[in-house]
Structures are given as C-alpha cells and as structure tokens.
XYZ file of C-alpha atoms in Angstrom:
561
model
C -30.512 68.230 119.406
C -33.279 65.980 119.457
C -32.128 63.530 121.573
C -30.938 65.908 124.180
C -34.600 67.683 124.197
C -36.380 64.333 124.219
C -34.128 63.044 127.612
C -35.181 66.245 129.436
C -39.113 65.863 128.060
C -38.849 62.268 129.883
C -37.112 62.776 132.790
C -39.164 65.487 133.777
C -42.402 63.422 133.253
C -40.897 60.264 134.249
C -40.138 62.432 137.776
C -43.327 63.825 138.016
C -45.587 60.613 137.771
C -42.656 57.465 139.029
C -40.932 59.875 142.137
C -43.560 60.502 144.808
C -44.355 56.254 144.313
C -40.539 55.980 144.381
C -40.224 58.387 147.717
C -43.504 56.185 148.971
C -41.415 52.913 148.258
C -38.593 54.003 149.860
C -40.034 55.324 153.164
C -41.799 51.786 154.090
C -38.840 49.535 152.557
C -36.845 52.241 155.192
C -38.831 52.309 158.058
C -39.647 48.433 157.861
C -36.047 47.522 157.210
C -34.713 49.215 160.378
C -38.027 48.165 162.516
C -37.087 44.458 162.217
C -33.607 44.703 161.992
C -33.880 46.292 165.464
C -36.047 43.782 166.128
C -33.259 41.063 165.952
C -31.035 43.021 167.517
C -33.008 42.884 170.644
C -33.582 39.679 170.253
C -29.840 38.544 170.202
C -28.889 41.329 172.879
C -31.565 38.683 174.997
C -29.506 35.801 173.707
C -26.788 37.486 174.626
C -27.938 37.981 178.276
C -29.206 34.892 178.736
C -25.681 33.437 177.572
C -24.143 35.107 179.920
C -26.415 34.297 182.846
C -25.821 30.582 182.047
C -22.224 31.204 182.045
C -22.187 33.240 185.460
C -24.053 30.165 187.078
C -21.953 27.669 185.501
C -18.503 29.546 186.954
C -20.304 30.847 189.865
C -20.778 26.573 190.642
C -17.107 26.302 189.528
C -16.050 28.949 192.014
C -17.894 27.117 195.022
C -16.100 24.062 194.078
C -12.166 25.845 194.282
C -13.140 27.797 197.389
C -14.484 24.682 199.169
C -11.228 23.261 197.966
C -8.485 25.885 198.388
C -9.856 26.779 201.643
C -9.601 23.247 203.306
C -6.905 23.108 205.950
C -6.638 19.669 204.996
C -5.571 20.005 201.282
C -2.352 21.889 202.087
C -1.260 19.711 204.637
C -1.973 16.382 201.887
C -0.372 18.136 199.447
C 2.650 18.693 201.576
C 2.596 15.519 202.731
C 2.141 13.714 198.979
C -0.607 12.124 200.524
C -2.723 11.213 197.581
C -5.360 9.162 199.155
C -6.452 11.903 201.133
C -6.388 14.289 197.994
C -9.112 11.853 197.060
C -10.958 11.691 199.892
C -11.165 15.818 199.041
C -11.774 15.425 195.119
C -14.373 12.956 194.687
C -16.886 13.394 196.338
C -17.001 16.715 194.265
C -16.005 14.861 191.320
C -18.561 12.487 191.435
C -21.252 13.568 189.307
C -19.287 16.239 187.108
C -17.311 13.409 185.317
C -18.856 14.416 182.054
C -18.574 18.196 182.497
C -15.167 18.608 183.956
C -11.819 17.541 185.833
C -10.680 18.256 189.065
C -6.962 18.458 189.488
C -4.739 19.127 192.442
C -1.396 20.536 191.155
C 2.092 20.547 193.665
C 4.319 23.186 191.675
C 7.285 21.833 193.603
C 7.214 18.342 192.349
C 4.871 18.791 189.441
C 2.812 16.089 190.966
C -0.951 15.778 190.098
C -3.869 14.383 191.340
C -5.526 12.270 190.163
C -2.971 11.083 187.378
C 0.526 12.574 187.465
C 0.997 11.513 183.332
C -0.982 14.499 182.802
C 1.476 16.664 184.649
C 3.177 17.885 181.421
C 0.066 19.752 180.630
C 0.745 22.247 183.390
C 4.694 22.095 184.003
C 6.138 25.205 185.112
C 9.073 25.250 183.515
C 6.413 25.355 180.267
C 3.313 27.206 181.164
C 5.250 29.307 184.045
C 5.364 32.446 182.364
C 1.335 32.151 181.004
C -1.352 30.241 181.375
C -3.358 29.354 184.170
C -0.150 28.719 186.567
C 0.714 31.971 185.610
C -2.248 34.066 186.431
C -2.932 31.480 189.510
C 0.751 32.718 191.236
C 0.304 36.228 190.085
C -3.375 36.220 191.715
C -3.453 33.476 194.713
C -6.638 35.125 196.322
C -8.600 35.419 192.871
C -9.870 32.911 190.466
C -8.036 32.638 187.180
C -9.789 31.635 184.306
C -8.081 31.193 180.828
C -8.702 29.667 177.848
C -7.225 26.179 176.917
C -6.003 23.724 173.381
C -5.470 20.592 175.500
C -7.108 17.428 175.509
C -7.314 15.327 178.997
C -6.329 11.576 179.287
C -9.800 10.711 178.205
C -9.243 12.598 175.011
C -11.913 14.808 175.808
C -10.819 18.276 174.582
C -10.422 20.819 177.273
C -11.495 24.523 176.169
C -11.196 26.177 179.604
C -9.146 25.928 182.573
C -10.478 27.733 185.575
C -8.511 27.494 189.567
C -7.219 28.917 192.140
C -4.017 28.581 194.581
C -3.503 26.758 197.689
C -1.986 29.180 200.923
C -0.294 26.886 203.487
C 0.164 27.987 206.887
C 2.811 30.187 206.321
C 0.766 31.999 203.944
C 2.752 30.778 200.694
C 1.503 28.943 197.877
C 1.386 25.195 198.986
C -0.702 24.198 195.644
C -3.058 24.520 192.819
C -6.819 23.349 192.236
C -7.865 23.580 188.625
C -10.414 22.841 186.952
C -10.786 21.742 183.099
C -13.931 22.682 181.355
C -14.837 20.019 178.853
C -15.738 22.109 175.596
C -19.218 20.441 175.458
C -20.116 21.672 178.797
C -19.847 25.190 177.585
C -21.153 24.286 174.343
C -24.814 22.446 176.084
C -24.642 25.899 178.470
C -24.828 28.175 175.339
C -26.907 25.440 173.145
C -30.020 25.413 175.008
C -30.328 29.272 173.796
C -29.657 28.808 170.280
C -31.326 28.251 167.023
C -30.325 27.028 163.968
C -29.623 31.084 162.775
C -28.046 32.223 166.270
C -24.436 31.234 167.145
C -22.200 32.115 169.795
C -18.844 33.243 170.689
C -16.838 32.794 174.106
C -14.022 35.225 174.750
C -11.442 36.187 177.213
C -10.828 40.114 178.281
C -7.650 39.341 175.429
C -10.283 38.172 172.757
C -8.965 34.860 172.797
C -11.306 32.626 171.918
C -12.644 30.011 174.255
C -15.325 28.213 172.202
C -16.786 29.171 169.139
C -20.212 27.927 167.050
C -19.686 30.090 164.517
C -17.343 28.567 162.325
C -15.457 31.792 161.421
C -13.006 31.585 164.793
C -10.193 29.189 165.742
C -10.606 28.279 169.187
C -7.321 28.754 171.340
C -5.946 31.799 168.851
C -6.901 35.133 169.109
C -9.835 36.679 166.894
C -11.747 39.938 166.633
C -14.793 38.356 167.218
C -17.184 41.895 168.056
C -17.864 42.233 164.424
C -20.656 40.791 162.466
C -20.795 39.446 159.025
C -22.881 40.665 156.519
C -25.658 38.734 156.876
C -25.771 38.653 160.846
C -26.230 40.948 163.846
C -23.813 40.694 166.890
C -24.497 41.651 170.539
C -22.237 41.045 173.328
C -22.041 40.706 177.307
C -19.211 40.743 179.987
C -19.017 38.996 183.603
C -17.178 39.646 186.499
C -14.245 36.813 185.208
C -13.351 39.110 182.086
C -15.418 36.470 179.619
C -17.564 38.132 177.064
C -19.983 36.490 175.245
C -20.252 37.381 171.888
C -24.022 36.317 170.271
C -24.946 36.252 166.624
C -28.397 36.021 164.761
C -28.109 34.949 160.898
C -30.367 37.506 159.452
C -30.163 36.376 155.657
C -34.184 35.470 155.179
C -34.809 39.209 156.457
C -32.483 40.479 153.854
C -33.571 38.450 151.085
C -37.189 39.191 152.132
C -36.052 43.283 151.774
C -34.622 42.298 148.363
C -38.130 40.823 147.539
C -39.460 44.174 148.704
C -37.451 46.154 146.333
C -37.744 43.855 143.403
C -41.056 44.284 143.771
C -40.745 48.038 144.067
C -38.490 48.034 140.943
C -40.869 45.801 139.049
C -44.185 48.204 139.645
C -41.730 51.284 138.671
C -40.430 49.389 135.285
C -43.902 48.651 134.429
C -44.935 51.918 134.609
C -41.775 53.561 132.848
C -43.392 52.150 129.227
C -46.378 54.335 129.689
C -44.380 57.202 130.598
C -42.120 56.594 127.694
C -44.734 56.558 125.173
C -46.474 59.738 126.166
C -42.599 61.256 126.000
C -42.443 60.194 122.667
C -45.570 60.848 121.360
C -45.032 64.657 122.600
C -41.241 64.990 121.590
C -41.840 63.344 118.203
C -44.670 66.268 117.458
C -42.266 69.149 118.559
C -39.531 68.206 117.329
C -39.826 65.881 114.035
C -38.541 68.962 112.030
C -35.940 69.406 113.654
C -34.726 65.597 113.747
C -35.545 65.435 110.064
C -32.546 68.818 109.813
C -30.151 67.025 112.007
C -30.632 63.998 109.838
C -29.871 65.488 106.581
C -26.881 67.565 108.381
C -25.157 63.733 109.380
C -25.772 62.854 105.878
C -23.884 65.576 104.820
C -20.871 64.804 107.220
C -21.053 61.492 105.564
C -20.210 62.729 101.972
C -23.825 62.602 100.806
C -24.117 65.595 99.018
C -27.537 64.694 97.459
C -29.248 65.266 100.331
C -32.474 67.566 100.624
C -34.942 68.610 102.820
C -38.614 68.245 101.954
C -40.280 71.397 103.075
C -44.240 70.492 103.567
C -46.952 72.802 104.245
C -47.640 71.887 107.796
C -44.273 72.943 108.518
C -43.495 76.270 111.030
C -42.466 79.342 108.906
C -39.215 79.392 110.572
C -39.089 75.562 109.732
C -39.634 76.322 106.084
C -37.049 79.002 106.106
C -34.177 76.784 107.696
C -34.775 73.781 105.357
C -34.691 76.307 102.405
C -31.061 77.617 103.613
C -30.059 74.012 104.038
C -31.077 73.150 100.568
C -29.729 75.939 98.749
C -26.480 75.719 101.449
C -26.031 72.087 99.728
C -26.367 73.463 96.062
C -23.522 76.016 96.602
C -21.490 73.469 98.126
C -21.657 70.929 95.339
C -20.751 73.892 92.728
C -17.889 74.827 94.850
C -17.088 71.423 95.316
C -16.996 70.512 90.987
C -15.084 74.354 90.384
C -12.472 72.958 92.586
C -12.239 69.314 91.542
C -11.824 70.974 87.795
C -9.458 73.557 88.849
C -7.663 70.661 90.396
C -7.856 68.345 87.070
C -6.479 71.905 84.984
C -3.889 71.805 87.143
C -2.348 68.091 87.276
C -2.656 68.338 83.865
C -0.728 71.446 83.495
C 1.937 69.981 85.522
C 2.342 66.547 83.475
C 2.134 68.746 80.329
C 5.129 71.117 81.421
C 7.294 67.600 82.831
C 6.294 66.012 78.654
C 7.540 69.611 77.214
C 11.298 69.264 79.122
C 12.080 65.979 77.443
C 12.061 67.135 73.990
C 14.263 69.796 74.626
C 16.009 68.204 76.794
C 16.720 64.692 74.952
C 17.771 67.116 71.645
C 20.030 69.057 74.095
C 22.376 65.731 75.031
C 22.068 65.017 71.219
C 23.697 68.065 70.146
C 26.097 67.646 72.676
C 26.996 63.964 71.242
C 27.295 65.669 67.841
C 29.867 68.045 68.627
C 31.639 65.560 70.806
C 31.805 62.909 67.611
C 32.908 65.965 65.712
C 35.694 67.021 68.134
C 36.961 63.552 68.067
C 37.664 64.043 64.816
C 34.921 61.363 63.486
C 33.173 63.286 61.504
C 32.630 60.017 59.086
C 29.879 59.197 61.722
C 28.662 61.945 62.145
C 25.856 61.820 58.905
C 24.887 58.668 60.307
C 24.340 59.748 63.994
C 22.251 62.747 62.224
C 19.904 60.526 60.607
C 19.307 58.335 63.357
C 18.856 61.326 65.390
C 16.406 62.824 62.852
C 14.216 59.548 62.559
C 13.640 59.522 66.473
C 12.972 63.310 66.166
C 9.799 62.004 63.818
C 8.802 59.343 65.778
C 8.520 61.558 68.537
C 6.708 64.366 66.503
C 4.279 61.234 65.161
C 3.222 60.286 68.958
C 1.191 62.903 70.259
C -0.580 60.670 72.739
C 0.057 61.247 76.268
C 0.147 56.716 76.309
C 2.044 54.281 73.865
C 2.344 50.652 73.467
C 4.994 49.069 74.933
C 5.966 47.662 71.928
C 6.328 50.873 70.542
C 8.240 52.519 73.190
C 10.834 49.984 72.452
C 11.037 51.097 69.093
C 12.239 54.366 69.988
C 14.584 53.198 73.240
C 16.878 50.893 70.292
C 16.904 53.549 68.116
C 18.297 55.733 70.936
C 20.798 52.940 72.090
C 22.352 52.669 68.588
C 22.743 56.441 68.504
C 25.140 55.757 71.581
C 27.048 52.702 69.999
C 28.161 55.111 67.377
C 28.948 57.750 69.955
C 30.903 55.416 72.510
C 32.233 53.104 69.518
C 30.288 50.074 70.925
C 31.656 50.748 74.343
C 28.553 48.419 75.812
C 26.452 45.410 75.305
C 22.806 45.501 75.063
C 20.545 43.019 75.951
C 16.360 42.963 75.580
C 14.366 41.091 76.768
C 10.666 41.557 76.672
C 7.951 39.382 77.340
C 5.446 39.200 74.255
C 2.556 39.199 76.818
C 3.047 42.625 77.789
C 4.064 44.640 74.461
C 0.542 45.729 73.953
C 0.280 47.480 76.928
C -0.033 51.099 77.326
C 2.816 53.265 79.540
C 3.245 56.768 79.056
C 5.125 58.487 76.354
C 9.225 58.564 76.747
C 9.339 56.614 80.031
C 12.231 54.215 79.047
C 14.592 56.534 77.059
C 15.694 58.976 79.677
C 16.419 56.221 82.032
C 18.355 54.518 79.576
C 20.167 57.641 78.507
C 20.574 58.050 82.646
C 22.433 54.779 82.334
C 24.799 55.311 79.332
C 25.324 58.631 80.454
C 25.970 58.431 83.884
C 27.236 54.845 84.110
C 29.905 54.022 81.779
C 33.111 55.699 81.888
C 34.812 55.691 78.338
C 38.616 53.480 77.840
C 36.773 51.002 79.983
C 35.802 47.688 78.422
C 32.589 45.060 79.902
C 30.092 47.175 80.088
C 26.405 45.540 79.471
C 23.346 47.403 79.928
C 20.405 44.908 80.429
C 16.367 45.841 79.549
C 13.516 43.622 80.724
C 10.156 43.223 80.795
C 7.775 41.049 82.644
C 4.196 40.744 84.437
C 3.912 40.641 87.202
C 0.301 39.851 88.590
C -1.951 43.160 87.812
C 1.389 44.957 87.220
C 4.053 45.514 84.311
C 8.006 45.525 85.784
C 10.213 47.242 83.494
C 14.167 46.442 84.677
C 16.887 48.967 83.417
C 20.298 47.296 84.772
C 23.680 48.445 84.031
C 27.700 47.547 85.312
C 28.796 50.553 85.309
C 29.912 53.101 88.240
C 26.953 53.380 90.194
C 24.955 56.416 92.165
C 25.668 58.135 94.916
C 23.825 56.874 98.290
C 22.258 60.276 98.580
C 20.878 60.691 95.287
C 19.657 56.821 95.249
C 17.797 57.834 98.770
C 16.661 61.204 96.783
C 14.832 59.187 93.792
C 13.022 56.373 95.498
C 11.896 59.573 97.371
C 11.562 62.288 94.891
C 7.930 63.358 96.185
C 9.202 64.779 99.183
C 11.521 66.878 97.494
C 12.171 69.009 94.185
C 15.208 69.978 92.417
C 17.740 68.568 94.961
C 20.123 67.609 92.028
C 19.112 70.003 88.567
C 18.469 66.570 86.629
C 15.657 66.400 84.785
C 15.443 62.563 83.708
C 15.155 60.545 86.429
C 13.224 62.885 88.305
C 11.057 63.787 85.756
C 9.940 60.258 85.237
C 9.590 59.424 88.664
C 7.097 62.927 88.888
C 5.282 61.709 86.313
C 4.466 58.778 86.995
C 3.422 59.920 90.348
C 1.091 62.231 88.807
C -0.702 59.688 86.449
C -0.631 56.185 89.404
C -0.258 57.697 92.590
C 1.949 56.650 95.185
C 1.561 53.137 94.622
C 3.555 53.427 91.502
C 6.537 54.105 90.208
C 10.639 53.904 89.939
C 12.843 52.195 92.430
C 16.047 52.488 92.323
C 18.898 50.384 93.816
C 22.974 50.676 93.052
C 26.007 50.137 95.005
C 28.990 52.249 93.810
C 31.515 51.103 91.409
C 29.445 47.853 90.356
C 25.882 48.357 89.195
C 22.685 50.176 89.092
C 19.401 49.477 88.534
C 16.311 51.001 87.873
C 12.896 49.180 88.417
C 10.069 50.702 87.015
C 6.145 49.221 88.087
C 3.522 50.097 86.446
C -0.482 48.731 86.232
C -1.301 46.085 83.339
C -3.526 48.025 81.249
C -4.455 47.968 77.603
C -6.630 50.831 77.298
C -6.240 54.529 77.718
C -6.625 55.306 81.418
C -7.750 58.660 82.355
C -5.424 60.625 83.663
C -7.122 62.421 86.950
C-alpha cells in the first residue's frame, strides 16, 4: 500500500515542478530541429538546381554537337560511301578539344563500321544492343536525342557512364547512320563536383532510375536503384530536365543530429538533476503519512513468511485508528498461534492414536496364527510337540508383555524373531533353513517394537509350501551410511505382481488385501520416518521374495511426531 501511495505522491509533484520545463524543452528542441532541418533542405533543393543547370548546359553543348553533325549533308553521303577520311574531316575539328571529356563516334548499322576505330564496334553491334540501348532508342526516335546510361569502357580504358546521339536521315529519308557520343564518367562527375562538399553527394538517374553516376557510395552505377530516398542521416532533393535525367542531391546531416542529441542530453541532464530534489520532498512527505501504515504491511509479510512472533509497537503519537488496527493485528497473531499449537496437538493425539491401534493388532494377531499352528500340530496327530510349541509360544508371549516401549534394540528384536522361527521348525518339521546374519555394529540400535517378526512370519507363511524340500529363509543386517538395512529373503513361491506393486505403495491405499502384517509394518513405519523410510519389496513368482526394510541409524529414543 505504501509503495503504491508513495508513486502517486511523486509523480504528481514530479509533474507539477519537471513538466512545464519538460513542455519548455521540448518546444525549442521542436521548433529548432525542424527550422534547420528545413534549412538544409533548401539548401540541397539549391544543390539540386544548380546540378541540374550544369547538366542542362553540359547536354544542351552535347546536343549542338549531334545536330551540327546529323544534319550535315555531307555525313550521310561519307557514310554511304565508307569514306572515312571525310568522317574525319567532320569529327575533329569537334573532337579537338573534348578529348578528355568525351568520344565522338560515327556508327554505319549496315556494316557495323565505326569511326574513328572500328575495334570498338562490338560495343554497339546490333545484333547485341538492337533491342536496347542507345541503338535502340536512336531507331525508335531518329528526330530526338537519346540519352542512356552506359557500363563500357572506350579503347583508352576510360570508363564510359553515358552515351548520348542521334540518327543520321539520308536522302531518302531513312536512317543512313548514327552519331554518338560517350560521356567519360569524370566529365559528369567535375560537372556535379564543383557543387559539392564533403557532406553533399549526388545521384544521376535516367526516367527508369537507372543509375548513371553515383557519389554516394550506396548505388551501383549501370543497375537500377531507388535512389529518391534518403538515409537516415541525410536529406534528398531532386530535379528533372527535358532528357528524362533526374538529379538526385544529398546533404549528410549527421553533425545537426548529433548536435539535437546534445540538446536533449542536455535537457535530460537538467531534468535528472532536478528529479533528486523532487524525490526527497516525496519522501520526506510520504514517509510522515504513511510510516504506520508501512510499519502494518511489514509485520503482515512477516507473517506470510511463517514469523508468527511478530508485533506491532503501538506508540503514543500514533492516529487512534492507527492504535486500533495494530491492536487487532496483535491480538489477530495471538489467536492464530493458539489455534495454530490446538491443532499441531490434536494432530500429535492423533498419529499417536493411529500407531497405537496398528501396535494393538499384532498381539492379537501374532497369537491368532499361533493358535492356528496349535491345532494344526494337533490335527496332525503330533501332539508330542505340541507342550513344546506351548512353551515356546508362552516365553515370546512374556517377552512381548516385558517390552512396553514403543523402540527396542536390535539386538533384542532378534531375540524374539529366533524364538518365533523355532516355533515354525517344530510346526513345518524343519521344512527350512535359517540363516542370520547381523552386523555387531548395528545391534544397539533402536527400531520399533515387532518390526521383523510379522515379516518373517509373512515369509514362512506365505512362502513355503509344505512336501517341498530347499527352502532357506535368509536375515541380514547391515549399515548402510546414516541408515540400518534389514534383508528378509526367502526361496519360496513368491507374491503376486499386484500385491508387490500394492506394498512398496501401501500409502496410497488401505485394506486392498485384509492382511495385516506387511501392511501394518509398512504403515508404521510411515507414521514414525516419513516417506523416506520404509519396506521395499521385490519377488518374482515361483523363485524368491524379498523384503528390504531401511531404517535411520539411531541409538536413542527418537520422538515420535
């Protein structure tokens, strides 16, 4: 509670002192942003312009040069004539001069010759460059200038960016010819240089955005771009002649935008200096209204933590209705720790009640089977062992009367267990072997009362079938780190799969079977370990079973709950 009243204390007077600077801030980082980013905008729309003005002079010159060319009466007839000297006497003197700007060529599309060096005529062959290209737009516009853009590279390995011509109308008003020209790339690039600066850049473009030359690095000259959109750190402007060119101009605005970064670092800096002060008035206010209350919510998380020792102080400076809440609380706390202790006894009655009622079936229940052994020795007619059976029987009835603690010792325990297993050599007529083997570290520990016997009775009971011969039963004992195993293992017939699955998980069910000695050991010891503890059982039918009992070390009485 107090956290969500202190956030809305210091908002609201972080808002009321931080937002009209922050508005401020904002308004002239706004305003002066956009003023100077229009600003360079003008000023490469005028780049722009200007671009574009050198490039209209430079083709209108280029222009003067074809017309002065394709309009000469003479050219056609030289060119039908393959008279290359006169070609020359046409060419040169408008060559001369331009040798470092540009080639003039005289194409015949009949015999692909060209003036002034016919090894250069695969550069324009029809059969090649027919269908696009400046041939192309030169036969599909004889009265126009074409201008397209160009990859080549002329004999004097200068690389040609642009080829710009016309045709050649003979007297019979057909095409008699070609004049092109081929725009070295640096005379473009010393047309568009003289405007630049190391941040501004330009872009050259056909009407197909095919890029003729390009400064900015981003374009591949020859393949076709989108070059009308700036980066992120630039402005673009662009301009269009009467050829279909369009020059595209750029202006690397990065210093402005790191100089509007400084702006609002600056900005940001003021507001996080002043945030402390505003934070420590918030505080000192919420901490005065509501200390009580973050002292309650306090003691409540406590209490979700299992501190039940928790109380409130109540002072005298304290609001009436503060005093009254931390009262509740306290005496809230009280009842819950008696309620708490009733239950955890009730509990304790309880378990004990339970291991108490599993102890108080075994008597009965062991001198049940013994009575049943009696009359079966008597039925067999061997009533000579009967006396003797009696008085073994009676001197584990007194031992059992004489240990009235709920623990024994080991050693003990295995007093008892023989004394039962000689009981059942007289009544089977030694049908089994017995071997025991415990180890002497271990018979001073404590296990509960009558663990051992019933599952040793289970195993003479349940396992050996009578007129059979071979039978062993097998008792050991051993440590096992912080634990005592106790190993009941007999050859007889075996369990059941479901009942083996039904012990090593008694806990999840009761009274599946009606047996009471097994189950009841594996309940117990439930009850007194916990889960961690216990009997295993393992068998596989018709060879052997065994019964694995784990239990903690311990040589004092343990307490029970």
């Amino acid at each position: 509670m107090k956290r969500i009243y202190f956030k809305r204390l210091f908002f609201a007077f972080l808002f009321a002192t931080i937002l009209p600077i922050c508005l401020c801030v904002a308004a002239i980082s706004y305003g002066s942003f956009h003023m100077s980013r229009e600003r360079y905008q003008d000023k490469v729309g005028a780049m722009a312009a200007a671009s574009s003005g050198n490039m209209r002079e430079l083709l209108e010159e280029y222009e003067k040069i074809l017309n002065s060319l394709s309009e000469e009466p003479a050219l056609a007839a030289y060119l039908a004539g393959n008279d290359r000297e006169g070609l020359g006497e046409l060419v040169r003197p408008l060559q001369t001069g331009r040798d470092n700007r540009l080639r003039i060529r005289v194409i015949d599309p009949d015999d692909r010759y060209i003036y002034p060096d016919s090894r250069d005529a695969k550069l324009y062959d029809p059969a090649v460059f027919g269908g696009w290209g400046i041939l192309h737009e030169m036969t599909a516009n004889p009265d126009r200038i074409a201008v397209t853009p160009s990859v080549t590279r002329a004999e004097n390995g200068r690389k040609i960016c642009m080829n710009i011509g016309r045709a050649v109308r003979g007297r019979d008003g057909t095409i008699a010819g070609y004049v092109v020209l081929d725009v070295y790339r640096n005379t473009l690039l010393n047309a568009v240089k003289q405007l630049e600066d190391e941040k501004s850049s330009v872009t050259l473009a056909d009407r197909n955005d095919c890029i003729i030359l390009d400064t900015t690095g981003r374009f591949t000259e020859g393949a076709t771009g989108a070059p009308g959109r700036a980066e992120k750190n630039s402005v673009a402007a662009s301009r269009e002649n009467a050829y279909g060119l369009r020059i595209y101009a750029y202006y690397n605005i990065e210093e402005f935008n790191e100089n509007s970064r400084l702006m609002i670092f600056i900005s940001l800096l003021v507001l996080v200096c002043m945030a402390p002060l505003a934070f420590l008035l918030a505080a000192v206010f919420a901490n005065r209204m509501y200390r009580p209350i973050d002292t309650l919510v306090s003691s409540m998380n406590l209490v979700t933590r299992g501190n039940l020792d928790t109380k409130i102080e109540i002072r005298a400076h304290d609001s009436d209705e503060m005093r009254l809440v931390s009262s509740v609380f306290n005496w809230m706390i009280a009842r819950i720790q008696t309620l708490i202790e009733n239950a955890r006894e009730e509990s304790e009655r309880k378990k004990n009640a339970e291991l108490k009622a599993l102890q108080a079936q075994i008597s009965p229940h062991f001198l049940y089977n013994m009575l049943n052994e009696i009359n079966a020795l008597a039925r067999m007619g061997r009533t000579g062992e009967v006396s003797g059976f009696v008085i073994h029987l009676g001197k584990l009835l007194r031992r059992s009367i004489t240990f009235k603690d709920d623990f024994v010792k080991l050693s003990d325990d295995l007093v008892f267990v023989e004394d039962y297993i000689r009981l059942q050599q007289i009544r089977y007529d030694q049908l089994f072997d017995v071997d025991i083997q415990v180890e002497e570290e271990i018979r001073d520990c404590l296990i509960p009362n009558l663990i051992i016997q019933p599952l040793v009775e289970n195993a003479i009971i349940h396992g050996f079938t009578a007129g059979k011969e071979g039978y062993m039963l097998s008792l050991r004992g051993y440590r096992r780190e912080e634990d005592v195993c106790i190993e009941i293992y007999d050859n007889g017939i075996g369990v059941d799969k479901e009942y083996l699955k039904y012990i090593n998980n008694v806990e999840k069910g009761v009274g599946l079977y009606g047996g009471l000695g097994v189950e009841n050991v594996q309940k117990r010891l439930l009850l007194i370990y916990g889960m961690r503890y216990g009997i295993k059982m393992e068998s596989e039918k018709g060879r052997y079973t065994k019964v694995v009992i784990l239990l903690p070390y311990r040589r004092e009485q343990v307490d029970k709950t």
